[in-house]
Amino acid sequence: MQGKPSIIDALNHLLAAELASIDQYFVHSQMYRNWGYHKLYERIDHERQDEIGHSIKLIERILFLEGTPDAATRTMLRIGASVPAMLENDLDTEYEVAGALKDAIKLCESEQDYVTRETLLELLHDTESDHAHWLEQQLCLIKALGLENYLQSQAG
């Protein structure tokens, strides 16, 4: 099915963000593992796997619309140097992805591509309700418990 170029472009923009998220989560998860924060490593590695799933859905949809997935482009990586910076950077990335998803959903509505819209709504739900929410919780825990107590709880 021939898709509209504007929809394919939006999907490729989202793909660039998801691929960057995979890279960012991969580096952060390895840093957590190296520092001995095994609970953070496991959760961020899980998030990386989720982002791979998002990328697969985007690539499948681009191919269905007879587009070419752009797997070479990435949005900016934000690699942190400390646990709070890493969590904040990951949260900023999730907020940006959520904004881009909302913009793409609006575009799909205006172009009457409701199937792509439904796919993007699933990704938005996962981004806001799971990824961003968990990161917000971790930053709140750091404030409530103090960084040292939080880090101790993540060593597991």
Short mmCIF file of N, CA and C in Angstrom, two decimals:
data_model
loop_
_atom_site.label_atom_id
_atom_site.label_comp_id
_atom_site.label_asym_id
_atom_site.label_seq_id
_atom_site.Cartn_x
_atom_site.Cartn_y
_atom_site.Cartn_z
N MET A 1 0.85 -1.18 0.00
CA MET A 1 0.00 0.00 0.00
C MET A 1 0.89 1.24 0.00
N GLN A 2 0.71 2.08 -0.96
CA GLN A 2 1.51 3.29 -1.07
C GLN A 2 1.10 4.28 0.00
N GLY A 3 2.03 4.61 0.88
CA GLY A 3 1.77 5.57 1.94
C GLY A 3 2.13 6.98 1.51
N LYS A 4 1.63 7.94 2.25
CA LYS A 4 1.93 9.34 1.95
C LYS A 4 3.35 9.66 2.41
N PRO A 5 4.09 10.39 1.60
CA PRO A 5 5.47 10.72 1.96
C PRO A 5 5.60 11.42 3.32
N SER A 6 4.64 12.25 3.65
CA SER A 6 4.71 12.96 4.94
C SER A 6 4.62 11.98 6.11
N ILE A 7 3.81 10.94 5.97
CA ILE A 7 3.67 9.93 7.02
C ILE A 7 4.96 9.11 7.11
N ILE A 8 5.50 8.72 5.98
CA ILE A 8 6.75 7.94 5.97
C ILE A 8 7.89 8.76 6.57
N ASP A 9 7.95 10.05 6.25
CA ASP A 9 8.97 10.92 6.83
C ASP A 9 8.82 11.01 8.34
N ALA A 10 7.59 11.14 8.81
CA ALA A 10 7.35 11.22 10.26
C ALA A 10 7.75 9.91 10.94
N LEU A 11 7.44 8.79 10.30
CA LEU A 11 7.81 7.49 10.86
C LEU A 11 9.33 7.33 10.91
N ASN A 12 10.02 7.80 9.89
CA ASN A 12 11.49 7.74 9.89
C ASN A 12 12.08 8.66 10.96
N HIS A 13 11.46 9.79 11.20
CA HIS A 13 11.91 10.68 12.29
C HIS A 13 11.75 9.98 13.64
N LEU A 14 10.63 9.31 13.82
CA LEU A 14 10.41 8.54 15.05
C LEU A 14 11.40 7.39 15.16
N LEU A 15 11.67 6.75 14.03
CA LEU A 15 12.64 5.65 14.04
C LEU A 15 14.02 6.15 14.47
N ALA A 16 14.43 7.32 14.01
CA ALA A 16 15.72 7.89 14.41
C ALA A 16 15.77 8.09 15.93
N ALA A 17 14.65 8.53 16.51
CA ALA A 17 14.60 8.74 17.95
C ALA A 17 14.63 7.41 18.71
N GLU A 18 13.92 6.42 18.20
CA GLU A 18 13.90 5.11 18.87
C GLU A 18 15.28 4.44 18.79
N LEU A 19 15.93 4.54 17.65
CA LEU A 19 17.26 3.94 17.51
C LEU A 19 18.27 4.65 18.41
N ALA A 20 18.15 5.95 18.54
CA ALA A 20 19.02 6.69 19.47
C ALA A 20 18.74 6.26 20.91
N SER A 21 17.48 6.04 21.23
CA SER A 21 17.13 5.59 22.58
C SER A 21 17.74 4.22 22.87
N ILE A 22 17.72 3.34 21.89
CA ILE A 22 18.35 2.02 22.06
C ILE A 22 19.83 2.20 22.40
N ASP A 23 20.51 3.04 21.64
CA ASP A 23 21.94 3.28 21.87
C ASP A 23 22.19 3.90 23.24
N GLN A 24 21.38 4.89 23.59
CA GLN A 24 21.55 5.57 24.88
C GLN A 24 21.29 4.61 26.03
N TYR A 25 20.21 3.84 25.95
CA TYR A 25 19.91 2.88 27.00
C TYR A 25 20.98 1.79 27.07
N PHE A 26 21.53 1.42 25.94
CA PHE A 26 22.58 0.41 25.94
C PHE A 26 23.81 0.91 26.71
N VAL A 27 24.24 2.12 26.39
CA VAL A 27 25.41 2.67 27.09
C VAL A 27 25.11 2.85 28.57
N HIS A 28 23.94 3.42 28.89
CA HIS A 28 23.61 3.62 30.30
C HIS A 28 23.50 2.30 31.05
N SER A 29 22.91 1.29 30.44
CA SER A 29 22.78 0.00 31.13
C SER A 29 24.16 -0.59 31.41
N GLN A 30 25.07 -0.46 30.46
CA GLN A 30 26.42 -0.98 30.69
C GLN A 30 27.16 -0.21 31.77
N MET A 31 26.92 1.09 31.84
CA MET A 31 27.52 1.89 32.91
C MET A 31 26.97 1.45 34.26
N TYR A 32 25.66 1.26 34.35
CA TYR A 32 25.05 0.79 35.61
C TYR A 32 25.64 -0.55 36.01
N ARG A 33 25.76 -1.45 35.06
CA ARG A 33 26.31 -2.77 35.36
C ARG A 33 27.75 -2.66 35.84
N ASN A 34 28.54 -1.84 35.18
CA ASN A 34 29.93 -1.65 35.56
C ASN A 34 30.06 -1.07 36.97
N TRP A 35 29.13 -0.19 37.34
CA TRP A 35 29.18 0.44 38.65
C TRP A 35 28.55 -0.43 39.75
N GLY A 36 27.94 -1.54 39.37
CA GLY A 36 27.35 -2.44 40.35
C GLY A 36 25.90 -2.16 40.69
N TYR A 37 25.24 -1.31 39.93
CA TYR A 37 23.82 -1.01 40.16
C TYR A 37 22.97 -1.96 39.31
N HIS A 38 22.87 -3.18 39.79
CA HIS A 38 22.28 -4.26 39.01
C HIS A 38 20.78 -4.06 38.76
N LYS A 39 20.06 -3.48 39.70
CA LYS A 39 18.63 -3.23 39.47
C LYS A 39 18.43 -2.20 38.37
N LEU A 40 19.23 -1.16 38.37
CA LEU A 40 19.14 -0.17 37.30
C LEU A 40 19.55 -0.78 35.96
N TYR A 41 20.60 -1.60 35.98
CA TYR A 41 21.03 -2.27 34.75
C TYR A 41 19.88 -3.08 34.17
N GLU A 42 19.23 -3.90 35.00
CA GLU A 42 18.15 -4.77 34.51
C GLU A 42 17.00 -3.95 33.95
N ARG A 43 16.61 -2.88 34.64
CA ARG A 43 15.47 -2.09 34.17
C ARG A 43 15.80 -1.35 32.88
N ILE A 44 16.97 -0.75 32.79
CA ILE A 44 17.32 0.01 31.60
C ILE A 44 17.58 -0.93 30.42
N ASP A 45 18.12 -2.11 30.69
CA ASP A 45 18.26 -3.09 29.61
C ASP A 45 16.88 -3.52 29.11
N HIS A 46 15.92 -3.65 30.03
CA HIS A 46 14.53 -3.96 29.64
C HIS A 46 13.96 -2.82 28.77
N GLU A 47 14.23 -1.59 29.15
CA GLU A 47 13.76 -0.44 28.36
C GLU A 47 14.38 -0.47 26.96
N ARG A 48 15.65 -0.86 26.89
CA ARG A 48 16.33 -0.98 25.59
C ARG A 48 15.59 -1.99 24.72
N GLN A 49 15.21 -3.11 25.32
CA GLN A 49 14.46 -4.12 24.57
C GLN A 49 13.11 -3.57 24.09
N ASP A 50 12.44 -2.78 24.94
CA ASP A 50 11.18 -2.15 24.53
C ASP A 50 11.39 -1.23 23.33
N GLU A 51 12.49 -0.48 23.36
CA GLU A 51 12.77 0.43 22.25
C GLU A 51 13.05 -0.33 20.96
N ILE A 52 13.68 -1.48 21.08
CA ILE A 52 13.87 -2.34 19.90
C ILE A 52 12.51 -2.74 19.34
N GLY A 53 11.59 -3.11 20.22
CA GLY A 53 10.24 -3.45 19.78
C GLY A 53 9.54 -2.29 19.09
N HIS A 54 9.72 -1.08 19.63
CA HIS A 54 9.14 0.11 18.99
C HIS A 54 9.72 0.30 17.60
N SER A 55 11.04 0.12 17.49
CA SER A 55 11.70 0.28 16.19
C SER A 55 11.19 -0.72 15.17
N ILE A 56 10.99 -1.95 15.62
CA ILE A 56 10.45 -2.98 14.73
C ILE A 56 9.08 -2.58 14.21
N LYS A 57 8.22 -2.10 15.09
CA LYS A 57 6.87 -1.68 14.66
C LYS A 57 6.95 -0.54 13.65
N LEU A 58 7.83 0.41 13.89
CA LEU A 58 7.97 1.52 12.94
C LEU A 58 8.50 1.04 11.60
N ILE A 59 9.51 0.19 11.62
CA ILE A 59 10.07 -0.34 10.37
C ILE A 59 9.01 -1.14 9.60
N GLU A 60 8.27 -1.98 10.30
CA GLU A 60 7.21 -2.75 9.65
C GLU A 60 6.19 -1.84 8.99
N ARG A 61 5.82 -0.76 9.67
CA ARG A 61 4.82 0.14 9.11
C ARG A 61 5.39 0.91 7.91
N ILE A 62 6.63 1.35 8.01
CA ILE A 62 7.27 2.05 6.89
C ILE A 62 7.31 1.14 5.67
N LEU A 63 7.69 -0.11 5.87
CA LEU A 63 7.75 -1.07 4.76
C LEU A 63 6.36 -1.32 4.19
N PHE A 64 5.36 -1.45 5.05
CA PHE A 64 3.99 -1.66 4.59
C PHE A 64 3.54 -0.50 3.71
N LEU A 65 3.96 0.71 4.08
CA LEU A 65 3.57 1.90 3.31
C LEU A 65 4.48 2.11 2.10
N GLU A 66 5.32 1.11 1.79
CA GLU A 66 6.23 1.11 0.66
C GLU A 66 7.29 2.20 0.76
N GLY A 67 7.68 2.49 1.99
CA GLY A 67 8.76 3.43 2.23
C GLY A 67 10.06 2.68 2.50
N THR A 68 11.13 3.44 2.67
CA THR A 68 12.44 2.87 2.99
C THR A 68 12.82 3.32 4.40
N PRO A 69 12.97 2.36 5.31
CA PRO A 69 13.38 2.74 6.67
C PRO A 69 14.79 3.33 6.67
N ASP A 70 14.95 4.44 7.38
CA ASP A 70 16.25 5.08 7.52
C ASP A 70 16.84 4.63 8.85
N ALA A 71 17.65 3.57 8.79
CA ALA A 71 18.24 3.02 10.00
C ALA A 71 19.60 3.65 10.31
N ALA A 72 20.04 4.59 9.50
CA ALA A 72 21.35 5.22 9.71
C ALA A 72 21.26 6.48 10.57
N THR A 73 20.12 7.15 10.55
CA THR A 73 19.98 8.42 11.24
C THR A 73 19.60 8.20 12.70
N ARG A 74 20.18 9.03 13.55
CA ARG A 74 19.86 9.01 14.98
C ARG A 74 19.62 10.44 15.44
N THR A 75 18.74 10.60 16.41
CA THR A 75 18.65 11.88 17.09
C THR A 75 19.79 11.94 18.10
N MET A 76 19.93 13.05 18.77
CA MET A 76 21.06 13.27 19.67
C MET A 76 21.06 12.30 20.85
N LEU A 77 22.23 11.74 21.13
CA LEU A 77 22.40 10.91 22.33
C LEU A 77 22.74 11.81 23.50
N ARG A 78 22.24 11.43 24.67
CA ARG A 78 22.53 12.16 25.91
C ARG A 78 23.10 11.16 26.91
N ILE A 79 24.40 11.00 26.91
CA ILE A 79 25.03 10.06 27.83
C ILE A 79 25.38 10.81 29.10
N GLY A 80 24.86 10.35 30.22
CA GLY A 80 25.12 11.00 31.50
C GLY A 80 26.39 10.49 32.13
N ALA A 81 26.90 11.27 33.11
CA ALA A 81 28.12 10.89 33.82
C ALA A 81 27.84 10.44 35.24
N SER A 82 26.58 10.55 35.67
CA SER A 82 26.18 10.12 37.01
C SER A 82 24.78 9.51 36.91
N VAL A 83 24.40 8.78 37.93
CA VAL A 83 23.07 8.16 37.89
C VAL A 83 21.96 9.20 37.74
N PRO A 84 21.94 10.27 38.55
CA PRO A 84 20.86 11.25 38.34
C PRO A 84 20.88 11.86 36.93
N ALA A 85 22.06 12.17 36.42
CA ALA A 85 22.14 12.76 35.07
C ALA A 85 21.65 11.77 34.02
N MET A 86 21.98 10.50 34.19
CA MET A 86 21.54 9.48 33.24
C MET A 86 20.02 9.36 33.26
N LEU A 87 19.44 9.32 34.45
CA LEU A 87 17.98 9.23 34.56
C LEU A 87 17.31 10.46 33.97
N GLU A 88 17.86 11.65 34.26
CA GLU A 88 17.28 12.88 33.71
C GLU A 88 17.40 12.91 32.19
N ASN A 89 18.55 12.49 31.67
CA ASN A 89 18.73 12.46 30.22
C ASN A 89 17.76 11.49 29.56
N ASP A 90 17.59 10.34 30.17
CA ASP A 90 16.64 9.36 29.62
C ASP A 90 15.22 9.91 29.66
N LEU A 91 14.88 10.61 30.74
CA LEU A 91 13.54 11.19 30.84
C LEU A 91 13.35 12.28 29.78
N ASP A 92 14.35 13.13 29.59
CA ASP A 92 14.25 14.16 28.53
C ASP A 92 14.04 13.51 27.16
N THR A 93 14.75 12.41 26.92
CA THR A 93 14.59 11.70 25.65
C THR A 93 13.16 11.17 25.51
N GLU A 94 12.62 10.58 26.57
CA GLU A 94 11.26 10.06 26.52
C GLU A 94 10.24 11.18 26.30
N TYR A 95 10.45 12.33 26.93
CA TYR A 95 9.55 13.47 26.71
C TYR A 95 9.59 13.92 25.25
N GLU A 96 10.79 13.95 24.67
CA GLU A 96 10.91 14.35 23.26
C GLU A 96 10.23 13.34 22.35
N VAL A 97 10.42 12.07 22.62
CA VAL A 97 9.77 11.03 21.82
C VAL A 97 8.25 11.15 21.94
N ALA A 98 7.76 11.37 23.15
CA ALA A 98 6.31 11.53 23.33
C ALA A 98 5.78 12.70 22.53
N GLY A 99 6.51 13.81 22.53
CA GLY A 99 6.09 14.98 21.73
C GLY A 99 6.09 14.67 20.24
N ALA A 100 7.12 13.97 19.78
CA ALA A 100 7.18 13.61 18.36
C ALA A 100 6.07 12.63 17.99
N LEU A 101 5.76 11.71 18.90
CA LEU A 101 4.65 10.78 18.66
C LEU A 101 3.33 11.53 18.55
N LYS A 102 3.11 12.49 19.42
CA LYS A 102 1.86 13.28 19.37
C LYS A 102 1.75 14.05 18.06
N ASP A 103 2.87 14.62 17.63
CA ASP A 103 2.87 15.34 16.35
C ASP A 103 2.56 14.39 15.19
N ALA A 104 3.15 13.20 15.22
CA ALA A 104 2.91 12.23 14.15
C ALA A 104 1.47 11.73 14.19
N ILE A 105 0.91 11.58 15.37
CA ILE A 105 -0.49 11.15 15.50
C ILE A 105 -1.41 12.21 14.88
N LYS A 106 -1.13 13.48 15.14
CA LYS A 106 -1.92 14.57 14.53
C LYS A 106 -1.83 14.51 13.01
N LEU A 107 -0.61 14.29 12.52
CA LEU A 107 -0.41 14.19 11.07
C LEU A 107 -1.23 13.02 10.50
N CYS A 108 -1.19 11.90 11.17
CA CYS A 108 -1.94 10.73 10.70
C CYS A 108 -3.44 11.03 10.65
N GLU A 109 -3.92 11.75 11.66
CA GLU A 109 -5.34 12.12 11.66
C GLU A 109 -5.66 13.03 10.48
N SER A 110 -4.80 14.01 10.23
CA SER A 110 -5.07 14.94 9.13
C SER A 110 -4.97 14.25 7.76
N GLU A 111 -4.13 13.22 7.67
CA GLU A 111 -3.97 12.48 6.42
C GLU A 111 -4.91 11.26 6.36
N GLN A 112 -5.69 11.07 7.38
CA GLN A 112 -6.65 9.96 7.50
C GLN A 112 -5.99 8.58 7.40
N ASP A 113 -4.83 8.47 8.03
CA ASP A 113 -4.13 7.18 8.13
C ASP A 113 -4.34 6.68 9.56
N TYR A 114 -5.48 6.05 9.77
CA TYR A 114 -5.88 5.67 11.12
C TYR A 114 -5.19 4.40 11.61
N VAL A 115 -4.71 3.58 10.71
CA VAL A 115 -3.99 2.38 11.13
C VAL A 115 -2.62 2.78 11.69
N THR A 116 -1.92 3.66 11.00
CA THR A 116 -0.64 4.15 11.52
C THR A 116 -0.88 4.87 12.84
N ARG A 117 -1.95 5.65 12.91
CA ARG A 117 -2.29 6.36 14.15
C ARG A 117 -2.42 5.39 15.32
N GLU A 118 -3.09 4.27 15.11
CA GLU A 118 -3.27 3.28 16.18
C GLU A 118 -1.93 2.71 16.65
N THR A 119 -1.06 2.43 15.71
CA THR A 119 0.28 1.93 16.06
C THR A 119 1.01 2.96 16.92
N LEU A 120 0.93 4.22 16.51
CA LEU A 120 1.62 5.28 17.25
C LEU A 120 1.00 5.51 18.63
N LEU A 121 -0.30 5.33 18.73
CA LEU A 121 -0.95 5.45 20.05
C LEU A 121 -0.43 4.39 21.02
N GLU A 122 -0.20 3.17 20.51
CA GLU A 122 0.38 2.12 21.35
C GLU A 122 1.76 2.53 21.84
N LEU A 123 2.58 3.06 20.94
CA LEU A 123 3.92 3.49 21.32
C LEU A 123 3.86 4.65 22.32
N LEU A 124 2.92 5.56 22.12
CA LEU A 124 2.77 6.70 23.04
C LEU A 124 2.38 6.22 24.44
N HIS A 125 1.46 5.29 24.50
CA HIS A 125 1.04 4.75 25.80
C HIS A 125 2.24 4.14 26.52
N ASP A 126 3.01 3.35 25.81
CA ASP A 126 4.19 2.72 26.40
C ASP A 126 5.20 3.77 26.85
N THR A 127 5.41 4.79 26.02
CA THR A 127 6.39 5.84 26.32
C THR A 127 5.99 6.63 27.56
N GLU A 128 4.72 7.05 27.63
CA GLU A 128 4.28 7.88 28.74
C GLU A 128 3.97 7.09 30.00
N SER A 129 3.26 5.98 29.85
CA SER A 129 2.78 5.24 31.03
C SER A 129 3.81 4.33 31.64
N ASP A 130 4.78 3.89 30.86
CA ASP A 130 5.79 2.98 31.37
C ASP A 130 7.13 3.68 31.48
N HIS A 131 7.73 4.02 30.39
CA HIS A 131 9.10 4.54 30.38
C HIS A 131 9.22 5.84 31.17
N ALA A 132 8.51 6.88 30.75
CA ALA A 132 8.64 8.19 31.40
C ALA A 132 8.19 8.12 32.86
N HIS A 133 7.10 7.43 33.12
CA HIS A 133 6.59 7.33 34.49
C HIS A 133 7.62 6.69 35.42
N TRP A 134 8.26 5.60 34.98
CA TRP A 134 9.26 4.94 35.81
C TRP A 134 10.44 5.86 36.08
N LEU A 135 10.89 6.58 35.06
CA LEU A 135 12.02 7.51 35.24
C LEU A 135 11.65 8.63 36.20
N GLU A 136 10.43 9.16 36.08
CA GLU A 136 9.97 10.19 37.03
C GLU A 136 9.97 9.65 38.46
N GLN A 137 9.54 8.41 38.63
CA GLN A 137 9.53 7.79 39.95
C GLN A 137 10.94 7.70 40.52
N GLN A 138 11.91 7.32 39.70
CA GLN A 138 13.28 7.18 40.19
C GLN A 138 13.84 8.53 40.64
N LEU A 139 13.59 9.57 39.90
CA LEU A 139 14.06 10.90 40.29
C LEU A 139 13.38 11.37 41.57
N CYS A 140 12.11 11.05 41.75
CA CYS A 140 11.42 11.37 43.00
C CYS A 140 12.00 10.57 44.17
N LEU A 141 12.34 9.31 43.93
CA LEU A 141 12.96 8.50 44.98
C LEU A 141 14.31 9.07 45.40
N ILE A 142 15.08 9.56 44.45
CA ILE A 142 16.37 10.16 44.79
C ILE A 142 16.15 11.36 45.71
N LYS A 143 15.16 12.18 45.39
CA LYS A 143 14.86 13.35 46.23
C LYS A 143 14.37 12.93 47.61
N ALA A 144 13.53 11.91 47.66
CA ALA A 144 12.94 11.49 48.94
C ALA A 144 13.93 10.73 49.82
N LEU A 145 14.73 9.87 49.22
CA LEU A 145 15.63 9.01 50.00
C LEU A 145 17.03 9.58 50.15
N GLY A 146 17.40 10.46 49.24
CA GLY A 146 18.78 10.91 49.15
C GLY A 146 19.51 10.01 48.17
N LEU A 147 20.50 10.56 47.50
CA LEU A 147 21.19 9.81 46.46
C LEU A 147 21.86 8.56 47.00
N GLU A 148 22.54 8.67 48.14
CA GLU A 148 23.29 7.52 48.66
C GLU A 148 22.35 6.34 48.98
N ASN A 149 21.23 6.63 49.63
CA ASN A 149 20.27 5.56 49.96
C ASN A 149 19.66 4.98 48.69
N TYR A 150 19.34 5.83 47.72
CA TYR A 150 18.80 5.34 46.47
C TYR A 150 19.78 4.41 45.77
N LEU A 151 21.03 4.84 45.68
CA LEU A 151 22.04 4.03 45.01
C LEU A 151 22.24 2.69 45.72
N GLN A 152 22.22 2.72 47.04
CA GLN A 152 22.37 1.48 47.80
C GLN A 152 21.22 0.52 47.46
N SER A 153 20.01 1.06 47.29
CA SER A 153 18.86 0.22 46.97
C SER A 153 18.95 -0.37 45.57
N GLN A 154 19.77 0.22 44.71
CA GLN A 154 19.88 -0.24 43.33
C GLN A 154 21.01 -1.25 43.13
N ALA A 155 21.79 -1.47 44.15
CA ALA A 155 22.94 -2.38 44.03
C ALA A 155 22.49 -3.83 43.91
N GLY A 156 21.42 -4.20 44.61
CA GLY A 156 20.80 -5.52 44.58
C GLY A 156 21.67 -6.60 44.11
#
